[in-house]
Coordinates of N, CA and C in Angstrom, one line a residue:
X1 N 47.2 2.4 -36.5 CA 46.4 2.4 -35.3 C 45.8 3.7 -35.0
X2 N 45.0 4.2 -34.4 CA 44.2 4.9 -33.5 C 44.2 5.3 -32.3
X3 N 44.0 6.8 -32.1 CA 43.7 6.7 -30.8 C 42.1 6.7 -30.4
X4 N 41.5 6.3 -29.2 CA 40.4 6.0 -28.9 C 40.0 6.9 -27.4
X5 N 38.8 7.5 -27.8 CA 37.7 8.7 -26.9 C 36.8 7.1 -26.7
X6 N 36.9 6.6 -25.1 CA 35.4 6.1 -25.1 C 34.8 7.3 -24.3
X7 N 33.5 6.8 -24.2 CA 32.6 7.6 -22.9 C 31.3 6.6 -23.0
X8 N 30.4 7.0 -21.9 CA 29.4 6.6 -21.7 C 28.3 7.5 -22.4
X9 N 27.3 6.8 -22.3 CA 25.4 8.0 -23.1 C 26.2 9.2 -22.4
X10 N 26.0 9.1 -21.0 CA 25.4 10.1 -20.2 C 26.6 11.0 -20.0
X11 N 27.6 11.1 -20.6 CA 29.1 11.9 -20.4 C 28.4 12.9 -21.8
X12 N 28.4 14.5 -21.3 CA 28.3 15.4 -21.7 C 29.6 16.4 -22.3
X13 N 29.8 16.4 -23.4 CA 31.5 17.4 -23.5 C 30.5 19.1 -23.7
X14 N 31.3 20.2 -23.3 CA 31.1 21.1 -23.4 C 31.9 22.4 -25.0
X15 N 32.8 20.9 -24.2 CA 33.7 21.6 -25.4 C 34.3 20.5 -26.4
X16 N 35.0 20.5 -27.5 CA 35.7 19.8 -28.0 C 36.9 18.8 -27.1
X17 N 37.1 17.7 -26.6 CA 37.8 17.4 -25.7 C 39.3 16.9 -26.2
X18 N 38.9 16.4 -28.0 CA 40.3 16.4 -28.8 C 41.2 17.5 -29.0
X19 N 40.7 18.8 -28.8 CA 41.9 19.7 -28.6 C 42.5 19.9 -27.5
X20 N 42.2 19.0 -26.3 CA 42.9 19.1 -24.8 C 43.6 17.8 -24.8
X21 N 43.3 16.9 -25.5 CA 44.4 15.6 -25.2 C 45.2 15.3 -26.5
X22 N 45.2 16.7 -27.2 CA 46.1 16.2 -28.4 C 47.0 17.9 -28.1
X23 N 46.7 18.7 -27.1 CA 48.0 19.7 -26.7 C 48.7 19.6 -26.2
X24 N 50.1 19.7 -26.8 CA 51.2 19.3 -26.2 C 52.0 20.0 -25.0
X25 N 51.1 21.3 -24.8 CA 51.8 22.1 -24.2 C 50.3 21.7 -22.7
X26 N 49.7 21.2 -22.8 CA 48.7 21.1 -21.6 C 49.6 20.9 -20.8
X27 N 48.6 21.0 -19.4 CA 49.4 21.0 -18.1 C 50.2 19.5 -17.6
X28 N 49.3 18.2 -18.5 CA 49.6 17.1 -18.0 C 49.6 16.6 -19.0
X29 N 50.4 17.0 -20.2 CA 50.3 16.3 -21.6 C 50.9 15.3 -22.0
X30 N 51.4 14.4 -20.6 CA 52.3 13.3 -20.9 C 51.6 12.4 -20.8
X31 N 50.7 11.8 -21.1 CA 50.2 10.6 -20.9 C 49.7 9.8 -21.7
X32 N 49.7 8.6 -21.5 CA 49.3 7.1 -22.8 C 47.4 6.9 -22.4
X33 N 47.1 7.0 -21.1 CA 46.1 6.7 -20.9 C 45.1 7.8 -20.2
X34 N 44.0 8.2 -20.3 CA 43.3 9.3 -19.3 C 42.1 8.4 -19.1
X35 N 42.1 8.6 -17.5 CA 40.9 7.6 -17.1 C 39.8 8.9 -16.4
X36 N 38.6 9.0 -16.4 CA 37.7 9.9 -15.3 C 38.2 9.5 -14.2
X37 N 38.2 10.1 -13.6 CA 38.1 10.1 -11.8 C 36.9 9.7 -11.5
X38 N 36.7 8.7 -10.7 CA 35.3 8.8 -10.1 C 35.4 8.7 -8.8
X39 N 36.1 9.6 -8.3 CA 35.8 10.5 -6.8 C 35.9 9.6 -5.9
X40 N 35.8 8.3 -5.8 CA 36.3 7.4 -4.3 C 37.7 7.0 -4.0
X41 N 38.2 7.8 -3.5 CA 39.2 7.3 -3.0 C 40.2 6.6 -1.6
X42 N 38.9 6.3 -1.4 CA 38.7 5.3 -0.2 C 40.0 4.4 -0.2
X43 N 41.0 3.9 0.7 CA 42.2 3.3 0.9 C 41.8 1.8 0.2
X44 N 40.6 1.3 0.2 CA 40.4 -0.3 -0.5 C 40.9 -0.2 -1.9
X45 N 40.6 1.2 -2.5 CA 41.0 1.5 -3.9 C 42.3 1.9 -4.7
X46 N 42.8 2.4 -3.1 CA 44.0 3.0 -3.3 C 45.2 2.0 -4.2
X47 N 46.0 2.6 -5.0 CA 46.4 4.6 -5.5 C 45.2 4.3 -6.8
X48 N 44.0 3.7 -7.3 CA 43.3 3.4 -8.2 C 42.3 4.1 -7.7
X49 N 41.6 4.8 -8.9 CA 40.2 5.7 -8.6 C 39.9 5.8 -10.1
X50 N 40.1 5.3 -11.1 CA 40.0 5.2 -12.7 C 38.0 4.8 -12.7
X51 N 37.5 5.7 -13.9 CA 36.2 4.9 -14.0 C 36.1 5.1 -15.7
X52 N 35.5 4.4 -15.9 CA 35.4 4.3 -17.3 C 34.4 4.5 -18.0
X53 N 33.4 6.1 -17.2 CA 33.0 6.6 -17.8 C 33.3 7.5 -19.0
X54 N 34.4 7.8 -19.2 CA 35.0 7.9 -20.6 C 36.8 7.9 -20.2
X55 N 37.5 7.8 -21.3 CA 39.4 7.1 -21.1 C 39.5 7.3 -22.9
X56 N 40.5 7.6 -22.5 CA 41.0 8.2 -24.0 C 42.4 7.3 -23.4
X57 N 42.9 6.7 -24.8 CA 43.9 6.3 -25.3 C 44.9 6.2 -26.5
X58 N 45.9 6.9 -25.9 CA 46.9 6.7 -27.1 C 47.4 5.5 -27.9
X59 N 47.3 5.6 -29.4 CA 47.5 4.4 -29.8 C 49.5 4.6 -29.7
X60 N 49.8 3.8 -29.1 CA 51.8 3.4 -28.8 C 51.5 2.2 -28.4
X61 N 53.3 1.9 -28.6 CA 53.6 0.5 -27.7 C 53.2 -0.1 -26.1
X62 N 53.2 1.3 -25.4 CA 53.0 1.1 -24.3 C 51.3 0.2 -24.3
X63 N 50.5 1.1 -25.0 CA 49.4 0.9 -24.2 C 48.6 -0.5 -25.3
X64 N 49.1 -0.6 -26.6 CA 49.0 -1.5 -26.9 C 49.3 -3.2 -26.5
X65 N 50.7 -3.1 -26.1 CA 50.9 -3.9 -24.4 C 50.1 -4.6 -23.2
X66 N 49.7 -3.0 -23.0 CA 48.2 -3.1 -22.2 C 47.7 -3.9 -22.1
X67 N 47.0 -3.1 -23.8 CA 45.7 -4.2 -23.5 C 46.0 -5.2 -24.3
X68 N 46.7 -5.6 -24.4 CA 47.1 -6.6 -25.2 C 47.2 -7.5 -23.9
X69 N 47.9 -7.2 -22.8 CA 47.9 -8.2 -21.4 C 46.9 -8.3 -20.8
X70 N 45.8 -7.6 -21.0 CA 44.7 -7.5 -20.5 C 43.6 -8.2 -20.8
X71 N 44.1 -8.6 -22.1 CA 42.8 -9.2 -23.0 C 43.3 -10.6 -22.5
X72 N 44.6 -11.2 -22.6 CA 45.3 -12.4 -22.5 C 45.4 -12.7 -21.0
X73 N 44.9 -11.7 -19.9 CA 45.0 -11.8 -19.0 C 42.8 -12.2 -18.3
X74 N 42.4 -12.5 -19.4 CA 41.0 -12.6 -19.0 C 40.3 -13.4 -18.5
X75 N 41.0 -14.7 -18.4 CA 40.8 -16.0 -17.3 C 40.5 -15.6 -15.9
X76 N 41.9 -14.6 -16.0 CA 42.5 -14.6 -14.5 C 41.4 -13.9 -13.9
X77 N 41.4 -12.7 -14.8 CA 40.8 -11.4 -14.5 C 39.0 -12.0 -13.6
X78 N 38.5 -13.2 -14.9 CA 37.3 -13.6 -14.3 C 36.6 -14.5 -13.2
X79 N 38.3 -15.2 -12.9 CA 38.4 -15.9 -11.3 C 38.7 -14.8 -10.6
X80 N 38.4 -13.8 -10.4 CA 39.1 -12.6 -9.3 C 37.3 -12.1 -8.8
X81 N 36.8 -12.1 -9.2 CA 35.0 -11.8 -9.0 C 34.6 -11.9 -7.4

């Protein structure tokens, strides 16, 4: 497996961003999934504010899981509209 950098066109890196989510010693280097922030966090949203302007994912059990429930979860997901 792989891990996966999406982003959008319009997501700009300045710097290399694989050497920040592959340091172990970063400030918040525990994580399976990093989502953008997209800054509303308006109570309708709440504790969610994820945008997927770019999400980097670890390939593990956990998150393979995921979207593994996610994909199999796509009925549901498209009666919720």
């Amino acid at each position: 497996g792989y891990d996966v950098l999406f982003q959008d066109v319009d997501v700009v890196w300045y710097k290399n961003p694989l050497a920040y989510f592959h340091d172990e010693n970063a400030e918040d280097a525990n994580f399976d999934i990093y989502f953008q922030d997209d800054g509303n966090h308006a109570i309708y949203y709440a504790p969610y504010s994820a945008n997927t302007g770019f999400y980097y994912v670890r390939n593990n059990v956990r998150t393979q899981y995921f979207f593994n429930s996610f994909l199999m979860a796509g009925d549901f997901v498209m009666q919720t509209k």
